[in-house]
Amino acid sequence: MSASAITVIGSVAFDTLETPAGRADDELGGAATHFAVAASFFAPVSLVAPVGDDFPPAARDYLLSRGIDCSGLETRPGKTFRWHGRYHEDMNKRDTLHLDLGVFAGFTPSIGDAAKRAPYVFLGTIDPALQANVLEQVGRPRLVGLDTMTHWIAEARKPLEALLSRVDLLLINDEEARQLAEESNLVKAARRILALGAKRVLVKRGEYGAILFSPDSVFAVPAFPLEVVFDPTGAGDTFAGGLMGWLAASGADDEAALRRGIVYGTVLASFVVEDFGGRRMRSLTREHIEQRYRQFVALTQF
Amino acid sequence: MSASAITVIGSVAFDTLETPAGRADDELGGAATHFAVAASFFAPVSLVAPVGDDFPPAARDYLLSRGIDCSGLETRPGKTFRWHGRYHEDMNKRDTLHLDLGVFAGFTPSIGDAAKRAPYVFLGTIDPALQANVLEQVGRPRLVGLDTMTHWIAEARKPLEALLSRVDLLLINDEEARQLAEESNLVKAARRILALGAKRVLVKRGEYGAILFSPDSVFAVPAFPLEVVFDPTGAGDTFAGGLMGWLAASGADDEAALRRGIVYGTVLASFVVEDFGGRRMRSLTREHIEQRYRQFVALTQF
């Protein structure tokens, strides 16, 4: 099998979603799914994740239809990760009503040959020890992106910090950045994380956009202002996938490519929130993406 | 006296400020002061506000030193407006410890001849009935900007709504926009406010930047990411003053000028938060402003 441009390691799940707009049951989701689907609009992706023996062929067929290499989508005895969440009227807040890690609980990623050769690697939110294990397996990719969450910052700070010097792009939200740096000012927090070893820090701010901190520059973008936010699930992972997909397609990792990639990520995220889970991506085309990219240029130029 | 380019009507006050960085007593403040000082970096301003007979000559001298026409700074028997506020560690939150409207309580603006001829008029947050009264006095300026607050939206909705069709630029924050439109989605809220008659709505989002909604376009900018936010008092008014000052200096009111003006407003606001109240503006120069404007271009271009 030919090598993919991007490998993503993380979760594949089924989500039951309740938002002020309604409810959807058993939507194909999980961070790695959202990432892979978004990235697949730009470049070939290998998806490494465990699924249970309940994982339906139709879901795998959909991923294959997007050109995603599913040889790392490992079926294990047991159930696929399931999450049931309910968003508040203010969709920045949500409650987890039910969570069953299923086969994701015992996940130790094993990276196949095609996935190992991908120059762009994205380590979704898993135990930092497993993220380190993946990095041992893949050798020296051109660019390593890493996501984490408050749970791992609190419970596995040392292994996480030890990873940072091997990370080209840390992709976290404001709360996580503040927690990791133990600093409430976001700019200072990002500087501390850079000092811990990450080459760049990209802070996701949801409806407020994103900020990229590099050792000698800062780049800030607003989010796309949307009249309808149907379901925010997967927005951050779709953002990351759009960004990494664009980088992989352009074969670059410089500041200019990162900035343009962040705008593509913003554009992809603006689509995914228009319907439940990842539904909107099924009818999305590259032309829709380019059209909204041009709208984003018009939205921000002065 | 020659006509000013901008007239601002609103409050002049003395503020006692407590922030996580420290405390300052009796700082010259008030929305109209912050607005006028910011605008004065670009164009001549007339300031219309009441002050008490305790207003010190040094404060008036400072305003005059900025080229601000103080003939509308009317001294009345009694005390100048005083506010004592304390910010939380999260500086988006603050408590009012003490508030004494003083002579501002009985304020009925009387606009002098120089101020009447200004083509750009900014109506700071006062009773909408008084804002309407000012509009009667000034005739037909080229551009009318208007600010308001949750108190007036709740207590004087009808007179406020009646004003909107005479407003070129409504300048409010997210919370006020949602309250005025009775709509939680910000884009929908802005559309409703445009439907109520305002020609454009500029939503201030503090550390998250600003969004300008016009009938056929949207413009979004991030705020300047700052390592030190000493005191946010006056940031929104300084933003408005920088914007209106730039517009008045360029003699324009088209979309391109508004966008550039919003960036100048963003730049001015990024300075004022660096020290207590309006202190930072005393040492600010136009060259500092232009330098940070160029930094803002570098911050946002892709």
Tab-separated table of N, CA and C in Angstrom, chain A residues 89 174 178 184-188 191 205 207-208 211 213 218-223 225-229 256 259-260 263 293 296-302, chain B residues 89 174 178 184-188 191 205 207-208 211 213 218-223 225-229 256 259-260 263 293 296-302:
chain	number	residue	atom	x	y	z
A	89	GLU	N	-28.195	25.762	26.103
A	89	GLU	CA	-28.604	26.850	25.194
A	89	GLU	C	-27.345	27.617	24.760
A	174	ASP	N	-8.098	27.240	24.999
A	174	ASP	CA	-7.602	28.240	25.963
A	174	ASP	C	-7.472	27.658	27.362
A	178	ARG	N	-4.021	27.402	29.557
A	178	ARG	CA	-3.850	28.051	30.868
A	178	ARG	C	-3.486	27.023	31.936
A	184	SER	N	-2.759	32.469	33.838
A	184	SER	CA	-4.076	32.850	33.335
A	184	SER	C	-4.010	33.710	32.064
A	185	ASN	N	-2.942	34.494	31.892
A	185	ASN	CA	-2.823	35.288	30.663
A	185	ASN	C	-2.424	34.373	29.500
A	186	LEU	N	-3.210	34.420	28.436
A	186	LEU	CA	-3.033	33.449	27.349
A	186	LEU	C	-1.695	33.624	26.622
A	187	VAL	N	-1.261	34.850	26.456
A	187	VAL	CA	0.009	35.088	25.750
A	187	VAL	C	1.165	34.554	26.593
A	188	LYS	N	1.137	34.871	27.886
A	188	LYS	CA	2.180	34.344	28.771
A	188	LYS	C	2.125	32.824	28.827
A	191	ARG	N	3.747	31.405	25.795
A	191	ARG	CA	5.214	31.555	25.880
A	191	ARG	C	5.827	30.483	26.790
A	205	ARG	N	-10.088	28.699	20.180
A	205	ARG	CA	-10.979	29.478	21.039
A	205	ARG	C	-12.433	29.346	20.621
A	207	GLU	N	-15.847	29.710	19.099
A	207	GLU	CA	-16.496	30.751	18.304
A	207	GLU	C	-15.659	32.027	18.198
A	208	TYR	N	-14.578	32.105	18.980
A	208	TYR	CA	-13.741	33.295	18.939
A	208	TYR	C	-12.500	33.122	18.075
A	211	ILE	N	-5.454	31.319	17.833
A	211	ILE	CA	-4.210	32.080	17.842
A	211	ILE	C	-3.045	31.108	17.762
A	213	PHE	N	0.913	30.726	18.239
A	213	PHE	CA	2.092	31.320	18.852
A	213	PHE	C	3.334	30.567	18.377
A	218	VAL	N	3.132	35.874	16.065
A	218	VAL	CA	1.797	35.494	16.534
A	218	VAL	C	0.837	35.713	15.375
A	219	PHE	N	-0.115	34.809	15.219
A	219	PHE	CA	-1.121	34.918	14.162
A	219	PHE	C	-2.488	34.691	14.793
A	220	ALA	N	-3.392	35.624	14.579
A	220	ALA	CA	-4.731	35.499	15.171
A	220	ALA	C	-5.790	35.582	14.086
A	221	VAL	N	-6.770	34.695	14.160
A	221	VAL	CA	-7.926	34.758	13.259
A	221	VAL	C	-9.214	34.636	14.047
A	222	PRO	N	-10.244	35.338	13.581
A	222	PRO	CA	-11.574	35.107	14.154
A	222	PRO	C	-12.156	33.809	13.591
A	223	ALA	N	-13.183	33.301	14.232
A	223	ALA	CA	-13.936	32.198	13.633
A	223	ALA	C	-14.883	32.778	12.584
A	225	PRO	N	-18.299	33.862	11.497
A	225	PRO	CA	-19.554	34.136	12.232
A	225	PRO	C	-20.714	33.398	11.570
A	226	LEU	N	-21.396	32.584	12.336
A	226	LEU	CA	-22.414	31.699	11.767
A	226	LEU	C	-23.795	31.982	12.326
A	227	GLU	N	-24.755	32.000	11.422
A	227	GLU	CA	-26.133	32.252	11.830
A	227	GLU	C	-26.761	30.992	12.435
A	228	VAL	N	-26.281	29.840	12.017
A	228	VAL	CA	-26.797	28.579	12.545
A	228	VAL	C	-25.635	27.741	13.070
A	229	VAL	N	-25.640	27.476	14.365
A	229	VAL	CA	-24.732	26.477	14.916
A	229	VAL	C	-25.627	25.360	15.435
A	256	ALA	N	3.862	30.729	6.680
A	256	ALA	CA	2.832	31.107	5.697
A	256	ALA	C	1.862	29.952	5.454
A	259	ARG	N	-0.437	29.497	8.470
A	259	ARG	CA	-1.500	30.509	8.516
A	259	ARG	C	-2.630	30.164	7.555
A	260	ARG	N	-2.248	29.795	6.324
A	260	ARG	CA	-3.279	29.448	5.360
A	260	ARG	C	-4.010	28.179	5.808
A	263	VAL	N	-6.635	28.922	8.315
A	263	VAL	CA	-7.859	29.447	7.694
A	263	VAL	C	-8.664	28.296	7.079
A	293	TYR	N	-13.613	29.817	1.762
A	293	TYR	CA	-12.280	30.397	1.979
A	293	TYR	C	-12.254	31.827	1.436
A	296	PHE	N	-14.003	34.018	3.679
A	296	PHE	CA	-13.212	34.320	4.875
A	296	PHE	C	-12.198	35.436	4.583
A	297	VAL	N	-11.623	35.408	3.399
A	297	VAL	CA	-10.727	36.507	3.001
A	297	VAL	C	-11.493	37.832	3.045
A	298	ALA	N	-12.705	37.828	2.477
A	298	ALA	CA	-13.516	39.057	2.457
A	298	ALA	C	-13.917	39.474	3.875
A	299	LEU	N	-14.116	38.500	4.728
A	299	LEU	CA	-14.520	38.755	6.116
A	299	LEU	C	-13.424	39.457	6.917
A	300	THR	N	-12.179	39.198	6.556
A	300	THR	CA	-11.072	39.626	7.416
A	300	THR	C	-10.173	40.690	6.807
A	301	GLN	N	-10.313	40.980	5.523
A	301	GLN	CA	-9.324	41.896	4.938
A	301	GLN	C	-9.652	43.358	5.240
A	302	PHE	N	-8.586	44.109	5.441
A	302	PHE	CA	-8.764	45.546	5.691
A	302	PHE	C	-7.649	46.326	5.022
B	89	GLU	N	-9.871	38.377	39.155
B	89	GLU	CA	-8.685	37.775	38.522
B	89	GLU	C	-8.980	37.590	37.030
B	174	ASP	N	-21.362	42.173	22.977
B	174	ASP	CA	-22.164	40.987	22.617
B	174	ASP	C	-23.418	40.874	23.465
B	178	ARG	N	-27.273	40.879	22.088
B	178	ARG	CA	-28.212	39.774	22.306
B	178	ARG	C	-29.465	40.250	23.025
B	184	SER	N	-30.078	34.869	20.927
B	184	SER	CA	-28.786	34.471	21.481
B	184	SER	C	-27.690	34.332	20.427
B	185	ASN	N	-28.047	33.969	19.201
B	185	ASN	CA	-27.029	33.876	18.150
B	185	ASN	C	-26.625	35.280	17.702
B	186	LEU	N	-25.329	35.556	17.753
B	186	LEU	CA	-24.865	36.923	17.528
B	186	LEU	C	-25.120	37.415	16.106
B	187	VAL	N	-24.988	36.539	15.133
B	187	VAL	CA	-25.206	36.943	13.735
B	187	VAL	C	-26.684	37.280	13.527
B	188	LYS	N	-27.544	36.418	14.032
B	188	LYS	CA	-28.986	36.699	13.929
B	188	LYS	C	-29.343	37.966	14.694
B	191	ARG	N	-28.434	40.936	12.665
B	191	ARG	CA	-29.374	41.115	11.536
B	191	ARG	C	-30.678	41.769	12.016
B	205	ARG	N	-16.185	42.675	21.427
B	205	ARG	CA	-16.077	41.406	22.156
B	205	ARG	C	-14.873	41.380	23.080
B	207	GLU	N	-11.530	40.981	24.737
B	207	GLU	CA	-10.285	40.300	24.352
B	207	GLU	C	-10.442	39.445	23.102
B	208	TYR	N	-11.693	39.277	22.625
B	208	TYR	CA	-11.914	38.457	21.441
B	208	TYR	C	-12.088	39.294	20.175
B	211	ILE	N	-16.746	42.555	15.668
B	211	ILE	CA	-17.354	42.182	14.382
B	211	ILE	C	-18.259	43.320	13.924
B	213	PHE	N	-21.181	44.338	11.390
B	213	PHE	CA	-22.240	43.818	10.531
B	213	PHE	C	-22.839	44.963	9.719
B	218	VAL	N	-19.785	41.403	6.314
B	218	VAL	CA	-19.377	41.218	7.706
B	218	VAL	C	-17.867	41.338	7.748
B	219	PHE	N	-17.360	41.983	8.803
B	219	PHE	CA	-15.918	42.126	8.983
B	219	PHE	C	-15.584	41.714	10.410
B	220	ALA	N	-14.627	40.803	10.555
B	220	ALA	CA	-14.262	40.332	11.898
B	220	ALA	C	-12.771	40.520	12.120
B	221	VAL	N	-12.415	41.022	13.283
B	221	VAL	CA	-10.998	41.122	13.677
B	221	VAL	C	-10.808	40.571	15.081
B	222	PRO	N	-9.654	39.942	15.302
B	222	PRO	CA	-9.294	39.581	16.667
B	222	PRO	C	-8.815	40.822	17.417
B	223	ALA	N	-8.758	40.737	18.728
B	223	ALA	CA	-8.091	41.785	19.500
B	223	ALA	C	-6.585	41.542	19.434
B	225	PRO	N	-3.379	40.330	20.941
B	225	PRO	CA	-3.072	39.471	22.107
B	225	PRO	C	-2.031	40.148	22.988
B	226	LEU	N	-2.359	40.344	24.249
B	226	LEU	CA	-1.500	41.140	25.130
B	226	LEU	C	-0.978	40.319	26.303
B	227	GLU	N	0.299	40.507	26.584
B	227	GLU	CA	0.921	39.795	27.686
B	227	GLU	C	0.578	40.457	29.017
B	228	VAL	N	0.322	41.743	28.976
B	228	VAL	CA	-0.027	42.455	30.199
B	228	VAL	C	-1.335	43.209	29.983
B	229	VAL	N	-2.364	42.843	30.733
B	229	VAL	CA	-3.580	43.649	30.782
B	229	VAL	C	-3.659	44.166	32.207
B	256	ALA	N	-14.429	50.270	3.544
B	256	ALA	CA	-12.965	50.164	3.655
B	256	ALA	C	-12.442	51.051	4.786
B	259	ARG	N	-13.341	49.549	8.176
B	259	ARG	CA	-12.486	48.408	8.533
B	259	ARG	C	-11.132	48.894	9.050
B	260	ARG	N	-10.554	49.835	8.335
B	260	ARG	CA	-9.268	50.345	8.792
B	260	ARG	C	-9.434	51.063	10.138
B	263	VAL	N	-9.467	48.688	12.979
B	263	VAL	CA	-8.122	48.241	13.349
B	263	VAL	C	-7.424	49.331	14.172
B	293	TYR	N	-0.005	49.338	14.568
B	293	TYR	CA	-0.873	49.039	13.422
B	293	TYR	C	-0.165	48.065	12.484
B	296	PHE	N	-0.224	44.752	13.875
B	296	PHE	CA	-1.534	44.133	13.724
B	296	PHE	C	-1.703	43.538	12.327
B	297	VAL	N	-1.188	44.232	11.335
B	297	VAL	CA	-1.209	43.679	9.975
B	297	VAL	C	-0.456	42.356	9.957
B	298	ALA	N	0.736	42.330	10.577
B	298	ALA	CA	1.542	41.099	10.608
B	298	ALA	C	0.831	40.002	11.401
B	299	LEU	N	0.096	40.403	12.414
B	299	LEU	CA	-0.631	39.451	13.266
B	299	LEU	C	-1.749	38.741	12.524
B	300	THR	N	-2.326	39.413	11.542
B	300	THR	CA	-3.560	38.899	10.940
B	300	THR	C	-3.423	38.473	9.482
B	301	GLN	N	-2.326	38.778	8.837
B	301	GLN	CA	-2.295	38.492	7.395
B	301	GLN	C	-1.985	37.033	7.113
B	302	PHE	N	-2.605	36.533	6.066
B	302	PHE	CA	-2.368	35.136	5.660
B	302	PHE	C	-2.414	35.041	4.153
